[in-house]
Amino acid sequence: EDTTQHAKQRLGDDPRHPHTDYQGRELQRTAAPTDSMDFSSPARAVISLRRRKPALDASVIGAAEVLLRHDVGRSDVVDGIAALLKSNDSADSRWEGLAVGILLATKVLNQFQPAEERVYIDGPRVPTTETEQHLTATEILVKLDGSQTATVAKYLNEACQLHLEHSEPRVRTFVARAIGAYAAWSFQAEPSDVSAEVVQSRNEIFSRLVASIQDHIATGRDESKPEYSKSSAGALDDTTGWRALETNWQCLACWLSAVGSRYFDNKMADSATHAALLENCEYSANVHLNRHVRAAAISVLEQMVVLAGATRENHDQLVDPESLLRKTTASVLKTGLADNWSQVRMAASVLNRVFFTNLIHTIKAPGENLQLLFPTLLPRMCLNRFYLAQGVKLYSHETWRLVFPESGLQVVADNIAPICRYYVKMCDADNHVVREAACQAVAELAVKLGMDETYRGFLEPHVPILLQALLMCFHDESWPVRDEACVACGTFCRAYPDACRADLDTLWSRWTEQLTDQIWSVRADAAVALSDAYRAYAKDGMLDKVLNLIDELLPSAKNQPTMTMAEHKALQNNMEAHTDSQLYSCGSLAPKLRKKAGAGRIGCSSCDVTRPKQPWEATDGCLYLIRELICLGTEDSWTSEEICLAGRDALWMKVLSQVAEVCRISHFPQSDDLRSTLWRQLPSIFRALGKQKTKQIYLEMFLDLMMRNLESRTASAISKHAAGLCAYEISKLIGPSILRGRVIDDYQKDVLDAVLREKEMDIQQSNMMRQPGQTQFSPFEPPGLLDNVGKTSPHPGISMMMIGGGADAPFQRSGPEPDQHTEQKQQDLHPGVGDAFSL
């Protein structure tokens, strides 16, 4: 079908809106299906009523046609909204007209409540940069006079009271926003437009919501049971069967946001009702099975904390340790910040920021009062800065910077015991994502406290138990957990070599096993850990052990069984070998839906299935290890000269000759992967060895192999690309003319010239695509994704990330700026650990 015609149907006569892809290039937005509802703006919602299939009632279509007329008047707008709000009153009527009517009426009343004060129901997101498409009707919505607005409010209130527990969840969500808009209007409108009936109706909404929440919780999923229902017996999932409980909490959050501090000042709820409400909120946030209900209940508690901090008379509810609101908030944060669902963690993170910023910046609570919260909440705040979900991770980083702008490191040192206990517990969590984050957090302690002479004594008593937790994670079937545990152990050996010496034999066996792992990043990080071990135990003969390991493993690729590419493809495309096989969890070699408790539990579940290791993978791991040893001390100035190895030419001539020899083999398909690893490591090796020695000694060892790889017609695209980048980096080091002069064959010279031109054009194109002043918001961000942050109203926590220390700010330390020695010391961190530091 004609997409241009669809675009005109969606957006009127205007052309389609231009958008940009991840690379910043302009593209055309594809039109939505003709029968879908579009609630992205009031205008599009009205338009979508006309294209809905099966067609809606004639009254709904007629109201939409009236609202879309260019000469529509204000009275017509009021009548159209009223018709839509009443379109779902009968049992056999459809919900679409009602939803659009509530959306339009809410738009009318939203002018009485600023956007930043409204409850954000949809969850954290990147702020939109799209300009809303207005039609004549939606422009008139905000221009209604007082009496017309009161009429719309009356119709909206009647619809909300009638459809508070509507069967369609989208309608209930719109009702939640509408209740907040109605309450805000009742306080902000002219007194002549607000009757006693309006005030009574506003208060009745609160009473009805509290009663409905109590009824939903008491009934649970199974209506035959009066007690709280925590299990999901007989249900297919954890999200269905809870009726309107989630949206009731959302309604209450919107209502509280609109009422403001009047909730406490005017005692709109007696003490018994308030206590019961907090009890139900704590249950829904901590115990309820449905994650959406937990997040919605947390948003209600967030609004209560905001209201309590708004006026001085209510500050005691946050400061008094025996206050019901404070005890409930602490309990919910303890559970929510460790929830298994990222959605709930994010809601708890927002509550946590609101709670602490009110205590510290608004109320200015004394340190002794805050110290009562730190043993429980501080460990969770620290760990969430490493959580896999980027929203939780970045938001938690910024919360830490706001709460502890200068004294973060001292606070961690003072509370190191509960932090270590929590980290050890999370290293054995059921969720492999949490275990991965715990390993990263443990490594951060070793770097920020263990390598600081001022604070290393605080952590030293806890090193044995932390090391045992990391050793347990070494046996995890989830390879990201093994990866982070491997790096963390190497970091601990650097920070506390004497404390780790007793477990060195165990660590050595685990590191060497990881060096031959099936996952390439695990092999690379095992090399990093072994280089850290050499730094820590250089005087104990560690170098000889490492070199003997290289001599043993480097030739392993020669023992790889012979296999042709045709045989390899036939094996990969064997339908019988890949049919009815076990499903595996993301980031793990463990199958789904099976669990086993205890330290023996590995991965997301329990399984002994693993792909056998290949001999060539041991050679591949050695390439990473050789790179780490040669580069040791050349990328930082704080490593002692005795440890630096780049100047030992006799040693590296022998080792690199063996590397060049073993990488020439090609009797198995993965040999291209092996050479790809070589080409990725070689530029760093050459830079560490130096320009002169590269030209005089080492270049000739690999030049012929590299050119053969570039000109090959059978080599994989990955290996050819890696070889091309390697050639480009070497040309930047020694000069393109010198590199070209070393190539004898004319055809190979032409190939080299073409590769260098291609790589140069790629670099130029990449620089052109980068916008002026662009900064990286996240290491996982597509370029240009968040270039407009700061130009629009952002979600709380996003705007401050672009100011000062950035989202990756670590535990800040008070006192003078770090000297060059400290900064260079931090630059030598592994990327898996460095996510939490200002590198």
Tab-separated table of N, CA and C in Angstrom, residues 344-459:
chain	number	residue	atom	x	y	z
A	344	VAL	N	11.628	-2.619	38.627
A	344	VAL	CA	11.419	-2.315	40.038
A	344	VAL	C	12.667	-1.667	40.627
A	345	ARG	N	13.830	-2.132	40.223
A	345	ARG	CA	15.069	-1.497	40.704
A	345	ARG	C	15.107	-0.026	40.322
A	346	MET	N	14.648	0.292	39.101
A	346	MET	CA	14.667	1.676	38.671
A	346	MET	C	13.710	2.516	39.497
A	347	ALA	N	12.505	1.998	39.744
A	347	ALA	CA	11.551	2.731	40.581
A	347	ALA	C	12.112	2.941	41.983
A	348	ALA	N	12.753	1.913	42.539
A	348	ALA	CA	13.363	2.051	43.862
A	348	ALA	C	14.532	3.024	43.835
A	349	SER	N	15.268	3.074	42.733
A	349	SER	CA	16.385	4.016	42.623
A	349	SER	C	15.888	5.452	42.625
A	350	VAL	N	14.762	5.701	41.960
A	350	VAL	CA	14.178	7.042	41.982
A	350	VAL	C	13.732	7.397	43.397
A	351	LEU	N	13.064	6.465	44.076
A	351	LEU	CA	12.667	6.701	45.463
A	351	LEU	C	13.882	6.947	46.342
A	352	ASN	N	14.938	6.189	46.134
A	352	ASN	CA	16.146	6.345	46.937
A	352	ASN	C	16.740	7.733	46.781
A	353	ARG	N	16.782	8.235	45.540
A	353	ARG	CA	17.329	9.578	45.318
A	353	ARG	C	16.455	10.630	45.990
A	354	VAL	N	15.140	10.515	45.838
A	354	VAL	CA	14.233	11.483	46.449
A	354	VAL	C	14.383	11.470	47.968
A	355	PHE	N	14.507	10.283	48.533
A	355	PHE	CA	14.625	10.140	49.981
A	355	PHE	C	15.896	10.800	50.504
A	356	PHE	N	17.033	10.492	49.901
A	356	PHE	CA	18.299	11.008	50.412
A	356	PHE	C	18.488	12.487	50.089
A	357	THR	N	18.066	12.937	48.931
A	357	THR	CA	18.216	14.360	48.622
A	357	THR	C	17.341	15.214	49.533
A	358	ASN	N	16.168	14.712	49.908
A	358	ASN	CA	15.350	15.446	50.873
A	358	ASN	C	16.018	15.485	52.237
A	359	LEU	N	16.566	14.349	52.661
A	359	LEU	CA	17.211	14.308	53.974
A	359	LEU	C	18.456	15.193	54.021
A	360	ILE	N	19.268	15.151	52.967
A	360	ILE	CA	20.568	15.824	53.010
A	360	ILE	C	20.468	17.280	52.592
A	361	HIS	N	19.795	17.553	51.481
A	361	HIS	CA	19.814	18.903	50.928
A	361	HIS	C	18.646	19.759	51.404
A	362	THR	N	17.471	19.162	51.575
A	362	THR	CA	16.301	19.946	51.976
A	362	THR	C	16.197	20.055	53.491
A	363	ILE	N	16.206	18.912	54.160
A	363	ILE	CA	16.037	18.904	55.621
A	363	ILE	C	17.360	19.154	56.332
A	364	LYS	N	18.473	18.779	55.682
A	364	LYS	CA	19.807	18.882	56.283
A	364	LYS	C	19.867	18.079	57.583
A	365	ALA	N	19.512	16.812	57.466
A	365	ALA	CA	19.527	15.920	58.627
A	365	ALA	C	20.962	15.727	59.110
A	366	PRO	N	21.162	15.572	60.408
A	366	PRO	CA	22.521	15.372	60.934
A	366	PRO	C	23.112	14.046	60.478
A	367	GLY	N	24.434	13.962	60.509
A	367	GLY	CA	25.122	12.758	60.070
A	367	GLY	C	24.745	11.535	60.869
A	368	GLU	N	24.487	11.718	62.173
A	368	GLU	CA	24.109	10.577	62.995
A	368	GLU	C	22.797	9.969	62.530
A	369	ASN	N	21.886	10.810	62.060
A	369	ASN	CA	20.607	10.321	61.577
A	369	ASN	C	20.768	9.536	60.285
A	370	LEU	N	21.623	10.026	59.385
A	370	LEU	CA	21.865	9.325	58.121
A	370	LEU	C	22.595	8.016	58.350
A	371	GLN	N	23.462	7.991	59.356
A	371	GLN	CA	24.246	6.792	59.621
A	371	GLN	C	23.363	5.609	59.962
A	372	LEU	N	22.176	5.857	60.481
A	372	LEU	CA	21.259	4.765	60.786
A	372	LEU	C	20.787	4.058	59.524
A	373	LEU	N	20.789	4.749	58.384
A	373	LEU	CA	20.324	4.174	57.128
A	373	LEU	C	21.443	3.515	56.328
A	374	PHE	N	22.666	3.949	56.543
A	374	PHE	CA	23.775	3.526	55.684
A	374	PHE	C	24.025	2.020	55.698
A	375	PRO	N	24.034	1.338	56.835
A	375	PRO	CA	24.344	-0.111	56.786
A	375	PRO	C	23.392	-0.910	55.896
A	376	THR	N	22.148	-0.461	55.774
A	376	THR	CA	21.179	-1.192	54.957
A	376	THR	C	21.179	-0.727	53.509
A	377	LEU	N	21.196	0.582	53.281
A	377	LEU	CA	20.983	1.120	51.937
A	377	LEU	C	22.279	1.362	51.176
A	378	LEU	N	23.358	1.678	51.875
A	378	LEU	CA	24.598	2.007	51.179
A	378	LEU	C	25.124	0.852	50.324
A	379	PRO	N	25.142	-0.396	50.816
A	379	PRO	CA	25.623	-1.491	49.954
A	379	PRO	C	24.817	-1.632	48.668
A	380	ARG	N	23.515	-1.441	48.732
A	380	ARG	CA	22.679	-1.559	47.533
A	380	ARG	C	22.911	-0.397	46.581
A	381	MET	N	23.120	0.787	47.128
A	381	MET	CA	23.439	1.937	46.279
A	381	MET	C	24.745	1.719	45.532
A	382	CYS	N	25.725	1.156	46.209
A	382	CYS	CA	27.026	0.903	45.569
A	382	CYS	C	26.893	-0.137	44.453
A	383	LEU	N	26.212	-1.245	44.755
A	383	LEU	CA	26.138	-2.345	43.797
A	383	LEU	C	25.368	-1.959	42.541
A	384	ASN	N	24.313	-1.159	42.677
A	384	ASN	CA	23.496	-0.813	41.520
A	384	ASN	C	24.236	0.055	40.518
A	385	ARG	N	25.365	0.616	40.890
A	385	ARG	CA	26.171	1.362	39.923
A	385	ARG	C	26.860	0.430	38.920
A	386	PHE	N	26.775	-0.867	39.161
A	386	PHE	CA	27.355	-1.855	38.241
A	386	PHE	C	26.287	-2.741	37.612
A	387	TYR	N	25.019	-2.491	37.915
A	387	TYR	CA	23.949	-3.348	37.410
A	387	TYR	C	23.899	-3.290	35.889
A	388	LEU	N	23.551	-4.408	35.269
A	388	LEU	CA	23.633	-4.510	33.820
A	388	LEU	C	22.698	-3.540	33.110
A	389	ALA	N	21.489	-3.320	33.631
A	389	ALA	CA	20.543	-2.414	32.986
A	389	ALA	C	21.108	-0.999	33.018
A	390	GLN	N	21.274	-0.388	31.852
A	390	GLN	CA	21.937	0.904	31.778
A	390	GLN	C	21.159	2.005	32.479
A	391	GLY	N	19.819	1.938	32.457
A	391	GLY	CA	19.050	2.959	33.148
A	391	GLY	C	19.338	2.965	34.632
A	392	VAL	N	19.309	1.792	35.249
A	392	VAL	CA	19.608	1.679	36.675
A	392	VAL	C	21.054	2.076	36.948
A	393	LYS	N	21.942	1.635	36.095
A	393	LYS	CA	23.374	1.875	36.308
A	393	LYS	C	23.706	3.368	36.280
A	394	LEU	N	23.288	4.054	35.226
A	394	LEU	CA	23.617	5.467	35.083
A	394	LEU	C	22.896	6.311	36.130
A	395	TYR	N	21.643	5.979	36.401
A	395	TYR	CA	20.895	6.727	37.397
A	395	TYR	C	21.528	6.565	38.783
A	396	SER	N	21.991	5.364	39.097
A	396	SER	CA	22.625	5.130	40.393
A	396	SER	C	23.958	5.844	40.500
A	397	HIS	N	24.711	5.913	39.406
A	397	HIS	CA	25.953	6.687	39.408
A	397	HIS	C	25.675	8.138	39.768
A	398	GLU	N	24.680	8.717	39.122
A	398	GLU	CA	24.394	10.132	39.356
A	398	GLU	C	23.825	10.368	40.748
A	399	THR	N	23.024	9.422	41.245
A	399	THR	CA	22.527	9.543	42.613
A	399	THR	C	23.679	9.568	43.600
A	400	TRP	N	24.668	8.715	43.376
A	400	TRP	CA	25.832	8.701	44.271
A	400	TRP	C	26.547	10.051	44.254
A	401	ARG	N	26.682	10.638	43.077
A	401	ARG	CA	27.375	11.925	42.976
A	401	ARG	C	26.574	13.034	43.653
A	402	LEU	N	25.245	12.961	43.588
A	402	LEU	CA	24.419	13.981	44.219
A	402	LEU	C	24.401	13.828	45.737
A	403	VAL	N	24.355	12.599	46.217
A	403	VAL	CA	24.256	12.362	47.657
A	403	VAL	C	25.598	12.543	48.343
A	404	PHE	N	26.682	12.083	47.703
A	404	PHE	CA	28.022	12.180	48.290
A	404	PHE	C	28.941	12.925	47.332
A	405	PRO	N	28.813	14.239	47.230
A	405	PRO	CA	29.623	14.976	46.250
A	405	PRO	C	31.108	14.985	46.569
A	406	GLU	N	31.481	14.804	47.840
A	406	GLU	CA	32.902	14.894	48.200
A	406	GLU	C	33.372	13.761	49.096
A	407	SER	N	32.488	13.214	49.930
A	407	SER	CA	32.924	12.310	50.994
A	407	SER	C	32.575	10.857	50.722
A	408	GLY	N	32.351	10.482	49.470
A	408	GLY	CA	31.898	9.129	49.184
A	408	GLY	C	32.853	8.057	49.637
A	409	LEU	N	34.141	8.245	49.397
A	409	LEU	CA	35.122	7.222	49.760
A	409	LEU	C	35.194	7.027	51.270
A	410	GLN	N	35.113	8.116	52.027
A	410	GLN	CA	35.149	7.997	53.480
A	410	GLN	C	33.909	7.291	54.005
A	411	VAL	N	32.753	7.574	53.397
A	411	VAL	CA	31.518	6.919	53.825
A	411	VAL	C	31.606	5.415	53.590
A	412	VAL	N	32.158	5.018	52.439
A	412	VAL	CA	32.320	3.595	52.153
A	412	VAL	C	33.273	2.952	53.149
A	413	ALA	N	34.372	3.628	53.458
A	413	ALA	CA	35.334	3.080	54.408
A	413	ALA	C	34.712	2.903	55.792
A	414	ASP	N	33.878	3.854	56.204
A	414	ASP	CA	33.256	3.766	57.525
A	414	ASP	C	32.214	2.656	57.601
A	415	ASN	N	31.660	2.270	56.455
A	415	ASN	CA	30.611	1.237	56.431
A	415	ASN	C	31.073	0.005	55.647
A	416	ILE	N	32.361	-0.273	55.681
A	416	ILE	CA	32.907	-1.326	54.845
A	416	ILE	C	32.404	-2.710	55.247
A	417	ALA	N	32.115	-2.939	56.517
A	417	ALA	CA	31.677	-4.268	56.957
A	417	ALA	C	30.331	-4.659	56.340
A	418	PRO	N	29.267	-3.853	56.465
A	418	PRO	CA	28.008	-4.259	55.817
A	418	PRO	C	28.106	-4.305	54.298
A	419	ILE	N	28.943	-3.458	53.717
A	419	ILE	CA	29.112	-3.486	52.261
A	419	ILE	C	29.733	-4.801	51.831
A	420	CYS	N	30.768	-5.225	52.518
A	420	CYS	CA	31.418	-6.492	52.163
A	420	CYS	C	30.481	-7.676	52.365
A	421	ARG	N	29.714	-7.665	53.449
A	421	ARG	CA	28.777	-8.773	53.679
A	421	ARG	C	27.735	-8.840	52.562
A	422	TYR	N	27.254	-7.694	52.143
A	422	TYR	CA	26.246	-7.682	51.083
A	422	TYR	C	26.848	-8.141	49.756
A	423	TYR	N	28.059	-7.695	49.446
A	423	TYR	CA	28.715	-8.121	48.209
A	423	TYR	C	28.913	-9.632	48.183
A	424	VAL	N	29.343	-10.196	49.304
A	424	VAL	CA	29.550	-11.649	49.372
A	424	VAL	C	28.228	-12.381	49.157
A	425	LYS	N	27.171	-11.865	49.731
A	425	LYS	CA	25.860	-12.484	49.558
A	425	LYS	C	25.420	-12.416	48.101
A	426	MET	N	25.654	-11.296	47.440
A	426	MET	CA	25.239	-11.131	46.045
A	426	MET	C	26.106	-11.949	45.089
A	427	CYS	N	27.297	-12.323	45.503
A	427	CYS	CA	28.109	-13.208	44.664
A	427	CYS	C	27.490	-14.597	44.543
A	428	ASP	N	26.533	-14.908	45.403
A	428	ASP	CA	25.830	-16.186	45.337
A	428	ASP	C	24.348	-15.981	45.033
A	429	ALA	N	23.998	-14.855	44.413
A	429	ALA	CA	22.595	-14.582	44.073
A	429	ALA	C	22.131	-15.511	42.956
A	430	ASP	N	20.824	-15.705	42.862
A	430	ASP	CA	20.276	-16.563	41.816
A	430	ASP	C	20.429	-15.937	40.430
A	431	ASN	N	20.405	-14.622	40.357
A	431	ASN	CA	20.482	-13.913	39.075
A	431	ASN	C	21.943	-13.730	38.676
A	432	HIS	N	22.324	-14.268	37.521
A	432	HIS	CA	23.735	-14.165	37.111
A	432	HIS	C	24.131	-12.723	36.827
A	433	VAL	N	23.179	-11.854	36.471
A	433	VAL	CA	23.477	-10.440	36.263
A	433	VAL	C	23.905	-9.791	37.574
A	434	VAL	N	23.264	-10.168	38.669
A	434	VAL	CA	23.630	-9.632	39.978
A	434	VAL	C	25.001	-10.145	40.388
A	435	ARG	N	25.281	-11.407	40.122
A	435	ARG	CA	26.606	-11.942	40.459
A	435	ARG	C	27.700	-11.222	39.677
A	436	GLU	N	27.440	-10.934	38.428
A	436	GLU	CA	28.410	-10.194	37.627
A	436	GLU	C	28.657	-8.808	38.214
A	437	ALA	N	27.576	-8.108	38.582
A	437	ALA	CA	27.719	-6.781	39.180
A	437	ALA	C	28.465	-6.847	40.505
A	438	ALA	N	28.215	-7.901	41.296
A	438	ALA	CA	28.896	-8.038	42.584
A	438	ALA	C	30.398	-8.204	42.400
A	439	CYS	N	30.815	-8.961	41.387
A	439	CYS	CA	32.249	-9.126	41.138
A	439	CYS	C	32.887	-7.799	40.745
A	440	GLN	N	32.208	-7.018	39.939
A	440	GLN	CA	32.736	-5.706	39.565
A	440	GLN	C	32.830	-4.795	40.782
A	441	ALA	N	31.809	-4.838	41.640
A	441	ALA	CA	31.822	-3.993	42.825
A	441	ALA	C	32.950	-4.385	43.782
A	442	VAL	N	33.198	-5.685	43.915
A	442	VAL	CA	34.304	-6.141	44.769
A	442	VAL	C	35.635	-5.648	44.207
A	443	ALA	N	35.791	-5.711	42.896
A	443	ALA	CA	37.031	-5.222	42.289
A	443	ALA	C	37.212	-3.729	42.532
A	444	GLU	N	36.105	-2.976	42.542
A	444	GLU	CA	36.212	-1.542	42.798
A	444	GLU	C	36.761	-1.266	44.195
A	445	LEU	N	36.334	-2.075	45.156
A	445	LEU	CA	36.871	-1.892	46.509
A	445	LEU	C	38.381	-2.065	46.534
A	446	ALA	N	38.867	-3.069	45.798
A	446	ALA	CA	40.305	-3.313	45.773
A	446	ALA	C	41.055	-2.134	45.164
A	447	VAL	N	40.456	-1.511	44.148
A	447	VAL	CA	41.129	-0.399	43.480
A	447	VAL	C	41.040	0.876	44.303
A	448	LYS	N	39.816	1.251	44.714
A	448	LYS	CA	39.626	2.546	45.351
A	448	LYS	C	40.082	2.576	46.800
A	449	LEU	N	39.959	1.464	47.520
A	449	LEU	CA	40.412	1.429	48.900
A	449	LEU	C	41.747	0.711	49.030
A	450	GLY	N	41.879	-0.455	48.386
A	450	GLY	CA	43.086	-1.252	48.557
A	450	GLY	C	44.331	-0.610	48.005
A	451	MET	N	44.207	0.203	46.968
A	451	MET	CA	45.372	0.853	46.371
A	451	MET	C	45.545	2.289	46.857
A	452	ASP	N	44.847	2.655	47.911
A	452	ASP	CA	44.980	3.973	48.523
A	452	ASP	C	45.542	3.777	49.929
A	453	GLU	N	46.691	4.351	50.178
A	453	GLU	CA	47.352	4.147	51.461
A	453	GLU	C	46.508	4.627	52.631
A	454	THR	N	45.637	5.601	52.391
A	454	THR	CA	44.809	6.131	53.475
A	454	THR	C	43.728	5.155	53.898
A	455	TYR	N	43.182	4.401	52.939
A	455	TYR	CA	42.006	3.588	53.211
A	455	TYR	C	42.249	2.082	53.118
A	456	ARG	N	43.436	1.650	52.722
A	456	ARG	CA	43.633	0.222	52.526
A	456	ARG	C	43.449	-0.573	53.820
A	457	GLY	N	43.698	0.035	54.952
A	457	GLY	CA	43.537	-0.662	56.222
A	457	GLY	C	42.090	-0.986	56.548
A	458	PHE	N	41.155	-0.196	56.032
A	458	PHE	CA	39.739	-0.468	56.294
A	458	PHE	C	39.302	-1.777	55.627
A	459	LEU	N	39.808	-2.042	54.439
A	459	LEU	CA	39.362	-3.208	53.676
A	459	LEU	C	40.136	-4.470	54.013
